[in-house]
Each structure stands twice: as C-alpha cells, then as structure tokens.
PDB file of C-alpha atoms and ligand atoms in Angstrom:
ATOM      1  CA  UNK A   1      -4.086 -46.426  59.836  1.00 53.00           C
ATOM      2  CA  UNK A   2      -4.283 -44.073  57.360  1.00 55.00           C
ATOM      3  CA  UNK A   3      -7.671 -43.730  56.065  1.00 57.00           C
ATOM      4  CA  UNK A   4      -8.015 -42.395  52.514  1.00 55.00           C
ATOM      5  CA  UNK A   5     -10.530 -40.097  51.601  1.00 54.00           C
ATOM      6  CA  UNK A   6     -12.156 -39.125  48.540  1.00 54.00           C
ATOM      7  CA  UNK A   7     -13.235 -35.736  47.496  1.00 53.00           C
ATOM      8  CA  UNK A   8     -16.905 -36.360  47.262  1.00 56.00           C
ATOM      9  CA  UNK A   9     -17.106 -33.456  44.551  1.00 63.00           C
ATOM     10  CA  UNK A  10     -15.225 -35.712  41.928  1.00 70.00           C
ATOM     11  CA  UNK A  11     -11.564 -35.020  41.885  1.00 72.00           C
ATOM     12  CA  UNK A  12      -8.998 -35.894  44.372  1.00 79.00           C
ATOM     13  CA  UNK A  13      -6.022 -33.942  45.174  1.00 76.00           C
ATOM     14  CA  UNK A  14      -4.030 -36.691  43.537  1.00 78.00           C
ATOM     15  CA  UNK A  15      -6.119 -36.706  40.286  1.00 81.00           C
ATOM     16  CA  UNK A  16      -5.905 -32.785  39.861  1.00 74.00           C
ATOM     17  CA  UNK A  17      -2.206 -32.837  40.223  1.00 84.00           C
ATOM     18  CA  UNK A  18      -2.161 -35.532  37.780  1.00 83.00           C
ATOM     19  CA  UNK A  19      -4.105 -33.814  35.443  1.00 81.00           C
ATOM     20  CA  UNK A  20      -2.239 -30.591  36.064  1.00 83.00           C
ATOM     21  CA  UNK A  21       0.917 -32.217  35.199  1.00 85.00           C
ATOM     22  CA  UNK A  22      -0.523 -33.742  32.148  1.00 84.00           C
ATOM     23  CA  UNK A  23      -1.887 -30.518  30.887  1.00 83.00           C
ATOM     24  CA  UNK A  24       1.594 -28.839  31.458  1.00 85.00           C
ATOM     25  CA  UNK A  25       3.131 -31.432  29.588  1.00 86.00           C
ATOM     26  CA  UNK A  26       0.843 -30.936  26.619  1.00 86.00           C
ATOM     27  CA  UNK A  27       1.229 -27.283  26.985  1.00 86.00           C
ATOM     28  CA  UNK A  28       5.247 -27.423  26.644  1.00 82.00           C
ATOM     29  CA  UNK A  29       5.252 -29.971  23.957  1.00 82.00           C
ATOM     30  CA  UNK A  30       3.105 -27.469  21.792  1.00 82.00           C
ATOM     31  CA  UNK A  31       5.627 -24.734  22.705  1.00 79.00           C
ATOM     32  CA  UNK A  32       8.480 -27.056  21.679  1.00 79.00           C
ATOM     33  CA  UNK A  33       6.541 -27.975  18.540  1.00 79.00           C
ATOM     34  CA  UNK A  34       5.679 -24.338  17.398  1.00 76.00           C
ATOM     35  CA  UNK A  35       9.195 -23.355  18.225  1.00 72.00           C
ATOM     36  CA  UNK A  36      10.693 -26.290  16.034  1.00 72.00           C
ATOM     37  CA  UNK A  37       8.081 -25.164  13.234  1.00 68.00           C
ATOM     38  CA  UNK A  38       9.989 -21.852  12.709  1.00 67.00           C
ATOM     39  CA  UNK A  39      12.928 -23.509  11.653  1.00 67.00           C
ATOM     40  CA  UNK A  40      11.211 -25.452   8.878  1.00 68.00           C
ATOM     41  CA  UNK A  41      10.841 -22.486   7.177  1.00 65.00           C
ATOM     42  CA  UNK A  42      14.083 -20.755   5.648  1.00 64.00           C
ATOM     43  CA  UNK A  43      15.024 -17.386   6.875  1.00 66.00           C
ATOM     44  CA  UNK A  44      15.389 -16.222   3.150  1.00 66.00           C
ATOM     45  CA  UNK A  45      14.096 -12.697   2.210  1.00 66.00           C
ATOM     46  CA  UNK A  46      13.092 -12.420  -1.187  1.00 69.00           C
ATOM     47  CA  UNK A  47      14.710  -9.458  -3.059  1.00 72.00           C
ATOM     48  CA  UNK A  48      13.014  -7.393  -5.554  1.00 79.00           C
ATOM     49  CA  UNK A  49      14.561  -7.985  -9.039  1.00 86.00           C
ATOM     50  CA  UNK A  50      16.664  -5.202 -10.522  1.00 89.00           C
ATOM     51  CA  UNK A  51      15.661  -6.059 -14.034  1.00 93.00           C
ATOM     52  CA  UNK A  52      14.311  -3.277 -16.015  1.00 93.00           C
ATOM     53  CA  UNK A  53      13.233  -2.726 -19.771  1.00 95.00           C
ATOM     54  CA  UNK A  54      14.942  -0.113 -21.626  1.00 94.00           C
ATOM     55  CA  UNK A  55      12.999  -0.477 -24.870  1.00 93.00           C
ATOM     56  CA  UNK A  56      14.594  -1.375 -28.314  1.00 92.00           C
ATOM     57  CA  UNK A  57      17.882  -0.831 -29.798  1.00 88.00           C
ATOM     58  CA  UNK A  58      16.456   1.679 -32.177  1.00 90.00           C
ATOM     59  CA  UNK A  59      16.216   4.027 -29.150  1.00 90.00           C
ATOM     60  CA  UNK A  60      19.897   4.172 -28.508  1.00 92.00           C
ATOM     61  CA  UNK A  61      21.256   5.915 -31.853  1.00 93.00           C
ATOM     62  CA  UNK A  62      25.108   5.269 -32.040  1.00 92.00           C
ATOM     63  CA  UNK A  63      26.914   8.227 -29.935  1.00 93.00           C
ATOM     64  CA  UNK A  64      23.879   8.879 -27.462  1.00 93.00           C
ATOM     65  CA  UNK A  65      23.801   8.533 -23.697  1.00 93.00           C
ATOM     66  CA  UNK A  66      20.610   8.096 -21.638  1.00 93.00           C
ATOM     67  CA  UNK A  67      20.248   8.359 -17.883  1.00 94.00           C
ATOM     68  CA  UNK A  68      17.198   6.361 -16.217  1.00 92.00           C
ATOM     69  CA  UNK A  69      16.869   8.584 -13.464  1.00 91.00           C
ATOM     70  CA  UNK A  70      14.498   6.289 -11.315  1.00 93.00           C
ATOM     71  CA  UNK A  71      17.065   3.569 -11.614  1.00 94.00           C
ATOM     72  CA  UNK A  72      20.394   5.365 -11.446  1.00 96.00           C
ATOM     73  CA  UNK A  73      21.970   3.821 -14.630  1.00 96.00           C
ATOM     74  CA  UNK A  74      23.654   5.322 -17.392  1.00 96.00           C
ATOM     75  CA  UNK A  75      23.241   3.683 -20.813  1.00 95.00           C
ATOM     76  CA  UNK A  76      25.757   4.754 -23.690  1.00 95.00           C
ATOM     77  CA  UNK A  77      25.873   3.567 -26.993  1.00 94.00           C
ATOM     78  CA  UNK A  78      28.855   3.387 -29.221  1.00 92.00           C
ATOM     79  CA  UNK A  79      29.893   1.848 -32.617  1.00 90.00           C
ATOM     80  CA  UNK A  80      30.192  -1.729 -30.948  1.00 85.00           C
ATOM     81  CA  UNK A  81      26.942  -1.593 -28.879  1.00 90.00           C
ATOM     82  CA  UNK A  82      25.401  -0.619 -25.768  1.00 93.00           C
ATOM     83  CA  UNK A  83      26.642  -0.744 -22.225  1.00 96.00           C
ATOM     84  CA  UNK A  84      25.217   0.185 -18.945  1.00 96.00           C
ATOM     85  CA  UNK A  85      27.213   2.044 -16.053  1.00 97.00           C
ATOM     86  CA  UNK A  86      25.788   2.564 -12.591  1.00 97.00           C
ATOM     87  CA  UNK A  87      25.428   6.165 -11.458  1.00 97.00           C
ATOM     88  CA  UNK A  88      25.953   5.455  -7.667  1.00 97.00           C
ATOM     89  CA  UNK A  89      29.202   6.597  -6.363  1.00 98.00           C
ATOM     90  CA  UNK A  90      31.096   3.614  -4.937  1.00 97.00           C
ATOM     91  CA  UNK A  91      31.941   5.939  -1.883  1.00 97.00           C
ATOM     92  CA  UNK A  92      28.950   6.585  -0.190  1.00 97.00           C
ATOM     93  CA  UNK A  93      25.989   6.142  -2.889  1.00 97.00           C
ATOM     94  CA  UNK A  94      25.346   9.364  -3.901  1.00 97.00           C
ATOM     95  CA  UNK A  95      24.486   9.779  -7.415  1.00 97.00           C
ATOM     96  CA  UNK A  96      27.094  10.877 -10.032  1.00 97.00           C
ATOM     97  CA  UNK A  97      26.843  13.227 -12.954  1.00 96.00           C
ATOM     98  CA  UNK A  98      28.491  13.175 -16.178  1.00 95.00           C
ATOM     99  CA  UNK A  99      31.279  15.804 -16.679  1.00 96.00           C
ATOM    100  CA  UNK A 100      34.147  16.683 -18.940  1.00 96.00           C
ATOM    101  CA  UNK A 101      36.409  13.718 -17.537  1.00 96.00           C
ATOM    102  CA  UNK A 102      33.531  11.201 -17.074  1.00 96.00           C
ATOM    103  CA  UNK A 103      31.506  11.166 -14.116  1.00 97.00           C
ATOM    104  CA  UNK A 104      31.572  13.399 -10.913  1.00 97.00           C
ATOM    105  CA  UNK A 105      30.186  12.936  -7.533  1.00 98.00           C
ATOM    106  CA  UNK A 106      28.673  15.991  -5.732  1.00 97.00           C
ATOM    107  CA  UNK A 107      29.026  14.772  -2.287  1.00 97.00           C
ATOM    108  CA  UNK A 108      32.814  14.288  -1.600  1.00 97.00           C
ATOM    109  CA  UNK A 109      34.290  14.942  -4.813  1.00 96.00           C
ATOM    110  CA  UNK A 110      35.144  11.582  -6.150  1.00 98.00           C
ATOM    111  CA  UNK A 111      35.803  11.497 -10.289  1.00 98.00           C
ATOM    112  CA  UNK A 112      35.616   8.727 -12.369  1.00 98.00           C
ATOM    113  CA  UNK A 113      36.771   8.451 -16.241  1.00 97.00           C
ATOM    114  CA  UNK A 114      34.521   7.571 -18.673  1.00 95.00           C
ATOM    115  CA  UNK A 115      34.542   3.890 -18.095  1.00 96.00           C
ATOM    116  CA  UNK A 116      34.024   4.495 -14.540  1.00 97.00           C
ATOM    117  CA  UNK A 117      37.366   4.042 -13.150  1.00 98.00           C
ATOM    118  CA  UNK A 118      38.411   6.259 -10.186  1.00 98.00           C
ATOM    119  CA  UNK A 119      40.560   9.241 -10.846  1.00 98.00           C
ATOM    120  CA  UNK A 120      40.418  11.205  -7.834  1.00 97.00           C
ATOM    121  CA  UNK A 121      38.447  11.446  -4.441  1.00 96.00           C
ATOM    122  CA  UNK A 122      37.607   8.707  -1.955  1.00 97.00           C
ATOM    123  CA  UNK A 123      35.825   6.342  -4.121  1.00 97.00           C
ATOM    124  CA  UNK A 124      37.045   2.993  -3.200  1.00 98.00           C
ATOM    125  CA  UNK A 125      36.136   0.991  -6.468  1.00 97.00           C
ATOM    126  CA  UNK A 126      35.078   2.059  -9.951  1.00 98.00           C
ATOM    127  CA  UNK A 127      31.446   2.325 -11.003  1.00 98.00           C
ATOM    128  CA  UNK A 128      29.778  -0.983 -11.838  1.00 97.00           C
ATOM    129  CA  UNK A 129      28.917  -2.056 -15.346  1.00 97.00           C
ATOM    130  CA  UNK A 130      25.472  -3.972 -15.500  1.00 97.00           C
ATOM    131  CA  UNK A 131      24.525  -6.820 -17.959  1.00 95.00           C
ATOM    132  CA  UNK A 132      22.178  -5.877 -21.154  1.00 95.00           C
ATOM    133  CA  UNK A 133      20.264  -8.408 -22.629  1.00 93.00           C
ATOM    134  CA  UNK A 134      17.368  -8.894 -25.201  1.00 92.00           C
ATOM    135  CA  UNK A 135      13.957 -10.419 -24.768  1.00 92.00           C
ATOM    136  CA  UNK A 136      12.515 -12.586 -27.419  1.00 92.00           C
ATOM    137  CA  UNK A 137      10.302  -9.720 -28.951  1.00 93.00           C
ATOM    138  CA  UNK A 138      13.792  -7.626 -29.150  1.00 90.00           C
ATOM    139  CA  UNK A 139      13.124  -5.234 -25.833  1.00 94.00           C
ATOM    140  CA  UNK A 140      16.360  -4.682 -24.263  1.00 94.00           C
ATOM    141  CA  UNK A 141      16.725  -4.938 -20.212  1.00 94.00           C
ATOM    142  CA  UNK A 142      19.166  -4.313 -17.690  1.00 95.00           C
ATOM    143  CA  UNK A 143      19.833  -6.412 -14.692  1.00 93.00           C
ATOM    144  CA  UNK A 144      21.069  -3.795 -12.145  1.00 93.00           C
ATOM    145  CA  UNK A 145      21.619  -6.689  -9.883  1.00 92.00           C
ATOM    146  CA  UNK A 146      24.210  -8.149 -11.985  1.00 92.00           C
ATOM    147  CA  UNK A 147      27.789  -6.589 -12.342  1.00 94.00           C
ATOM    148  CA  UNK A 148      29.749  -7.244 -15.486  1.00 96.00           C
ATOM    149  CA  UNK A 149      33.171  -6.751 -16.044  1.00 96.00           C
ATOM    150  CA  UNK A 150      34.335  -3.270 -17.339  1.00 95.00           C
ATOM    151  CA  UNK A 151      33.926  -3.137 -20.903  1.00 93.00           C
ATOM    152  CA  UNK A 152      31.201  -5.547 -21.398  1.00 93.00           C
ATOM    153  CA  UNK A 153      28.994  -4.503 -24.282  1.00 92.00           C
ATOM    154  CA  UNK A 154      25.517  -5.643 -25.617  1.00 91.00           C
ATOM    155  CA  UNK A 155      26.612  -6.145 -29.151  1.00 88.00           C
ATOM    156  CA  UNK A 156      24.280  -4.916 -32.100  1.00 73.00           C
ATOM    157  CA  UNK A 157      23.937  -7.851 -34.634  1.00 67.00           C
TER     158      UNK A 157
HETATM  159  S1  FES B 201      29.534   9.414  -2.065  1.00 56.20           S
HETATM  160 FE1  FES B 201      30.317  10.236  -3.717  1.00 56.20          FE
HETATM  161  S2  FES B 201      32.345  10.938  -3.017  1.00 56.20           S
HETATM  162 FE2  FES B 201      31.297  10.483  -1.481  1.00 56.20          FE
END
C-alpha cells in the first residue's frame, strides 16, 4: 500500500506544482492582455500642421513676390489675387530659385516655368500650388499640406 506522506513544512509537492501552474497561467494571461491592449490604441502618428500665417493682404502689393524661406513657399500677387507655389523641387527635394523663365533647381538642373510646370531636367511633376485662406480677423494663411490645382488663387474681394 502506498503511503501518502505530507510535507510537514506546509506545502506538498502536489500543492507546489498546482500553485506554480496557477501562477504561470496568471502571468501568461497578463502577458496576453498586455499584448491585446497594444491593439486598442491605433498606430496613428499625428503630423505637425503645415498651416502658417502670412499676414494681411496689404502686405502683398500687386506684382510682388515674397519667399517664406523657412517654409519654402513663394507667394505671388497679381491683378486677380494671391497664389502660393512650393519651392521644393519635385525631383529630389532641393529648393528652387526664381529665374528668368520661372524657377531653376540648383541640384540637377530641373527647370520650371512661371506656373511651376516642368520645362526641362529630371523633375517628374510640376511644383505644387498651395491653398491660401483667410482667418476671421483678415489674416491670411497657407496650408502647405493641402495642394490645390494649378491656377488656384486667393481672390481679393
Ligand atoms: S532635386 Fe531638383 S533637379 Fe534634382
């Protein structure tokens, strides 16, 4: 006959293995739960807004061009209104400069006409035009994250 012996120090081998299995199950459940919580929060990275103020329309007399160097945007003013053209070359992202025909990229020689259309070099696309809008207080702003069709102008009222 098998004689059951009891550990006199408090925990039998069977109880110890049972507790160990229970502990492992708890730790495993916590790990699974922690892993699941990762999916509750969307993997979305907020992007910094590309809107910036350019001042009032009085700052842009008809026929003038201003470049916002820190934003790489040209602002032009003509009889009809304002328009914004990106200074970022569509080839590899160098900054274009105004030229007698429109814009010239110093890096690989892309050339654009005055509307940003490619007229030479490796640039694959025209320069982007950006939306110009007005805040309630009359301050104009550009959204460099929002391209608009070429020829889109902020019309003076
Ligand atoms: S980056 Fe402008 S031509 Fe290459």
